């Protein structure tokens, strides 16, 4: 899943992941954090499915950090069972340091994103889930 307000990036991201080997991925994208929260019950309807969530920081209506706060306080089951990554064009040290405030965030990825980086993340979490 991707939460990012940039339509072009969402398209590129989806196209990159559609090339994943043995593609059994369901790619869901949301143009803002509120849209993700509205659809959350549908996104999380199959608990046996591995959820990997990529979240942009700077978005309208609700920032990525505000979404992290909401996940931390109201959706701890999701944060414990999912792999959550911040994906941003911000190279600000304060943004990359803020990840440390959320122990459930697995990493901070800078845009532009390399397809192999995404594939490695997916492979890592799918492999862990199937062991």
PDB file of C-alpha atoms in Angstrom:
ATOM      1  CA  UNK A   1       0.000   0.000   0.000  1.00  0.00           C
ATOM      2  CA  UNK A   2       1.132   3.516  -0.766  1.00  0.00           C
ATOM      3  CA  UNK A   3      -0.139   6.764   0.725  1.00  0.00           C
ATOM      4  CA  UNK A   4       1.182   9.658  -1.374  1.00  0.00           C
ATOM      5  CA  UNK A   5      -0.461  12.783  -2.778  1.00  0.00           C
ATOM      6  CA  UNK A   6       1.625  12.776  -5.978  1.00  0.00           C
ATOM      7  CA  UNK A   7      -0.382  11.047  -8.737  1.00  0.00           C
ATOM      8  CA  UNK A   8       2.669  10.549 -10.962  1.00  0.00           C
ATOM      9  CA  UNK A   9       4.615   8.890  -8.155  1.00  0.00           C
ATOM     10  CA  UNK A  10       1.660   6.613  -7.359  1.00  0.00           C
ATOM     11  CA  UNK A  11       1.570   5.518 -11.012  1.00  0.00           C
ATOM     12  CA  UNK A  12       5.337   4.928 -11.172  1.00  0.00           C
ATOM     13  CA  UNK A  13       5.253   3.049  -7.860  1.00  0.00           C
ATOM     14  CA  UNK A  14       2.405   0.804  -9.061  1.00  0.00           C
ATOM     15  CA  UNK A  15       4.173   0.144 -12.360  1.00  0.00           C
ATOM     16  CA  UNK A  16       7.408  -0.760 -10.579  1.00  0.00           C
ATOM     17  CA  UNK A  17       5.661  -3.211  -8.261  1.00  0.00           C
ATOM     18  CA  UNK A  18       3.639  -4.770 -11.067  1.00  0.00           C
ATOM     19  CA  UNK A  19       6.984  -6.058 -12.340  1.00  0.00           C
ATOM     20  CA  UNK A  20       7.668  -7.980  -9.124  1.00  0.00           C
ATOM     21  CA  UNK A  21       8.564 -11.633  -9.882  1.00  0.00           C
ATOM     22  CA  UNK A  22       5.704 -14.073  -9.324  1.00  0.00           C
ATOM     23  CA  UNK A  23       3.476 -11.042  -8.938  1.00  0.00           C
ATOM     24  CA  UNK A  24       0.812 -11.939  -6.429  1.00  0.00           C
ATOM     25  CA  UNK A  25       0.812  -8.446  -4.966  1.00  0.00           C
ATOM     26  CA  UNK A  26      -2.299  -6.392  -4.493  1.00  0.00           C
ATOM     27  CA  UNK A  27      -1.203  -2.794  -4.875  1.00  0.00           C
ATOM     28  CA  UNK A  28      -3.435  -0.237  -3.205  1.00  0.00           C
ATOM     29  CA  UNK A  29      -2.677   3.468  -3.475  1.00  0.00           C
ATOM     30  CA  UNK A  30      -4.230   6.408  -1.664  1.00  0.00           C
ATOM     31  CA  UNK A  31      -3.856  10.093  -2.486  1.00  0.00           C
ATOM     32  CA  UNK A  32      -3.912  11.154   1.157  1.00  0.00           C
ATOM     33  CA  UNK A  33      -3.857   9.745   4.672  1.00  0.00           C
ATOM     34  CA  UNK A  34      -7.552  10.370   5.275  1.00  0.00           C
ATOM     35  CA  UNK A  35      -8.451   8.241   2.238  1.00  0.00           C
ATOM     36  CA  UNK A  36      -6.288   5.448   3.659  1.00  0.00           C
ATOM     37  CA  UNK A  37      -8.029   5.692   7.039  1.00  0.00           C
ATOM     38  CA  UNK A  38     -11.464   5.652   5.396  1.00  0.00           C
ATOM     39  CA  UNK A  39     -10.610   2.466   3.495  1.00  0.00           C
ATOM     40  CA  UNK A  40      -8.614   0.898   6.324  1.00  0.00           C
ATOM     41  CA  UNK A  41     -11.234  -1.735   7.243  1.00  0.00           C
ATOM     42  CA  UNK A  42     -11.134  -3.010   3.643  1.00  0.00           C
ATOM     43  CA  UNK A  43      -7.327  -2.892   3.496  1.00  0.00           C
ATOM     44  CA  UNK A  44      -6.975  -4.906   6.674  1.00  0.00           C
ATOM     45  CA  UNK A  45      -9.779  -7.409   6.050  1.00  0.00           C
ATOM     46  CA  UNK A  46      -7.456 -10.386   5.537  1.00  0.00           C
ATOM     47  CA  UNK A  47      -5.233 -10.645   8.625  1.00  0.00           C
ATOM     48  CA  UNK A  48      -3.148 -13.429   7.066  1.00  0.00           C
ATOM     49  CA  UNK A  49      -2.034 -11.075   4.286  1.00  0.00           C
ATOM     50  CA  UNK A  50       1.299  -9.323   4.661  1.00  0.00           C
ATOM     51  CA  UNK A  51       0.750  -5.573   4.708  1.00  0.00           C
ATOM     52  CA  UNK A  52       3.569  -3.330   3.598  1.00  0.00           C
ATOM     53  CA  UNK A  53       2.700   0.341   3.899  1.00  0.00           C
ATOM     54  CA  UNK A  54       4.726   3.153   2.332  1.00  0.00           C
ATOM     55  CA  UNK A  55       3.782   6.649   3.537  1.00  0.00           C
ATOM     56  CA  UNK A  56       4.860  10.048   2.228  1.00  0.00           C
ATOM     57  CA  UNK A  57       5.488  12.765   4.820  1.00  0.00           C
ATOM     58  CA  UNK A  58       4.225  15.958   3.211  1.00  0.00           C
ATOM     59  CA  UNK A  59       0.598  15.594   2.164  1.00  0.00           C
ATOM     60  CA  UNK A  60      -2.519  17.753   2.383  1.00  0.00           C
ATOM     61  CA  UNK A  61      -5.190  17.171   5.051  1.00  0.00           C
ATOM     62  CA  UNK A  62      -2.978  14.939   7.219  1.00  0.00           C
ATOM     63  CA  UNK A  63       0.809  14.568   7.123  1.00  0.00           C
ATOM     64  CA  UNK A  64       2.576  11.236   7.197  1.00  0.00           C
ATOM     65  CA  UNK A  65       3.648  11.971  10.770  1.00  0.00           C
ATOM     66  CA  UNK A  66       0.046  12.625  11.799  1.00  0.00           C
ATOM     67  CA  UNK A  67      -0.906   9.309  10.217  1.00  0.00           C
ATOM     68  CA  UNK A  68       1.869   7.607  12.205  1.00  0.00           C
ATOM     69  CA  UNK A  69       0.443   9.139  15.400  1.00  0.00           C
ATOM     70  CA  UNK A  70      -3.013   7.821  14.509  1.00  0.00           C
ATOM     71  CA  UNK A  71      -1.668   4.343  13.723  1.00  0.00           C
ATOM     72  CA  UNK A  72       0.297   4.299  16.971  1.00  0.00           C
ATOM     73  CA  UNK A  73      -2.615   5.302  19.191  1.00  0.00           C
ATOM     74  CA  UNK A  74      -5.591   3.679  17.470  1.00  0.00           C
ATOM     75  CA  UNK A  75      -4.280   0.851  15.295  1.00  0.00           C
ATOM     76  CA  UNK A  76      -1.523  -0.887  17.221  1.00  0.00           C
ATOM     77  CA  UNK A  77      -2.545  -4.323  15.905  1.00  0.00           C
ATOM     78  CA  UNK A  78      -1.880  -3.069  12.379  1.00  0.00           C
ATOM     79  CA  UNK A  79       1.483  -1.523  13.297  1.00  0.00           C
ATOM     80  CA  UNK A  80       2.603  -4.762  14.954  1.00  0.00           C
ATOM     81  CA  UNK A  81       1.595  -6.978  12.039  1.00  0.00           C
ATOM     82  CA  UNK A  82       2.669  -4.707   9.169  1.00  0.00           C
ATOM     83  CA  UNK A  83       5.878  -3.386   7.686  1.00  0.00           C
ATOM     84  CA  UNK A  84       5.658   0.403   7.576  1.00  0.00           C
ATOM     85  CA  UNK A  85       8.113   2.617   5.706  1.00  0.00           C
ATOM     86  CA  UNK A  86       8.335   6.363   5.271  1.00  0.00           C
ATOM     87  CA  UNK A  87       8.964   7.235   1.633  1.00  0.00           C
ATOM     88  CA  UNK A  88       9.830  10.878   0.988  1.00  0.00           C
ATOM     89  CA  UNK A  89      11.727  13.352  -1.137  1.00  0.00           C
ATOM     90  CA  UNK A  90      12.793  15.134   2.057  1.00  0.00           C
ATOM     91  CA  UNK A  91      16.466  14.681   2.810  1.00  0.00           C
ATOM     92  CA  UNK A  92      16.050  16.697   6.010  1.00  0.00           C
ATOM     93  CA  UNK A  93      17.903  15.139   8.908  1.00  0.00           C
ATOM     94  CA  UNK A  94      15.007  16.031  11.224  1.00  0.00           C
ATOM     95  CA  UNK A  95      12.624  13.944   9.095  1.00  0.00           C
ATOM     96  CA  UNK A  96      14.905  10.916   9.011  1.00  0.00           C
ATOM     97  CA  UNK A  97      15.522  11.299  12.761  1.00  0.00           C
ATOM     98  CA  UNK A  98      11.795  11.525  13.516  1.00  0.00           C
ATOM     99  CA  UNK A  99      11.442   7.895  12.401  1.00  0.00           C
ATOM    100  CA  UNK A 100      13.060   6.970  15.720  1.00  0.00           C
ATOM    101  CA  UNK A 101       9.945   8.259  17.514  1.00  0.00           C
ATOM    102  CA  UNK A 102       7.951   5.406  15.980  1.00  0.00           C
ATOM    103  CA  UNK A 103       9.481   2.003  16.772  1.00  0.00           C
ATOM    104  CA  UNK A 104       7.130   0.280  14.321  1.00  0.00           C
ATOM    105  CA  UNK A 105       8.574   2.133  11.284  1.00  0.00           C
ATOM    106  CA  UNK A 106      10.985  -0.194   9.500  1.00  0.00           C
ATOM    107  CA  UNK A 107      12.841   2.420   7.471  1.00  0.00           C
ATOM    108  CA  UNK A 108      13.116   5.751   5.688  1.00  0.00           C
ATOM    109  CA  UNK A 109      13.357   5.663   1.899  1.00  0.00           C
ATOM    110  CA  UNK A 110      14.351   8.670  -0.176  1.00  0.00           C
ATOM    111  CA  UNK A 111      12.709   9.415  -3.520  1.00  0.00           C
ATOM    112  CA  UNK A 112      13.412   8.749  -6.303  1.00  0.00           C
ATOM    113  CA  UNK A 113      12.982   5.117  -5.371  1.00  0.00           C
ATOM    114  CA  UNK A 114      14.986   2.341  -6.932  1.00  0.00           C
ATOM    115  CA  UNK A 115      12.857  -0.607  -8.040  1.00  0.00           C
ATOM    116  CA  UNK A 116      15.327  -3.079  -6.548  1.00  0.00           C
ATOM    117  CA  UNK A 117      15.011  -1.405  -3.130  1.00  0.00           C
ATOM    118  CA  UNK A 118      11.241  -1.968  -3.244  1.00  0.00           C
ATOM    119  CA  UNK A 119      11.670  -5.564  -4.419  1.00  0.00           C
ATOM    120  CA  UNK A 120      14.146  -6.257  -1.596  1.00  0.00           C
ATOM    121  CA  UNK A 121      11.705  -4.865   0.980  1.00  0.00           C
ATOM    122  CA  UNK A 122       8.863  -6.988  -0.372  1.00  0.00           C
ATOM    123  CA  UNK A 123      11.036 -10.092  -0.545  1.00  0.00           C
ATOM    124  CA  UNK A 124      12.194  -9.536   3.045  1.00  0.00           C
ATOM    125  CA  UNK A 125       8.700  -9.242   4.467  1.00  0.00           C
ATOM    126  CA  UNK A 126       7.057 -11.909   2.349  1.00  0.00           C
ATOM    127  CA  UNK A 127       9.852 -14.338   3.237  1.00  0.00           C
ATOM    128  CA  UNK A 128       9.450 -13.587   6.951  1.00  0.00           C
ATOM    129  CA  UNK A 129       5.684 -13.993   6.716  1.00  0.00           C
ATOM    130  CA  UNK A 130       5.853 -17.390   5.031  1.00  0.00           C
ATOM    131  CA  UNK A 131       8.389 -19.004   7.380  1.00  0.00           C
TER     132      UNK A 131
END
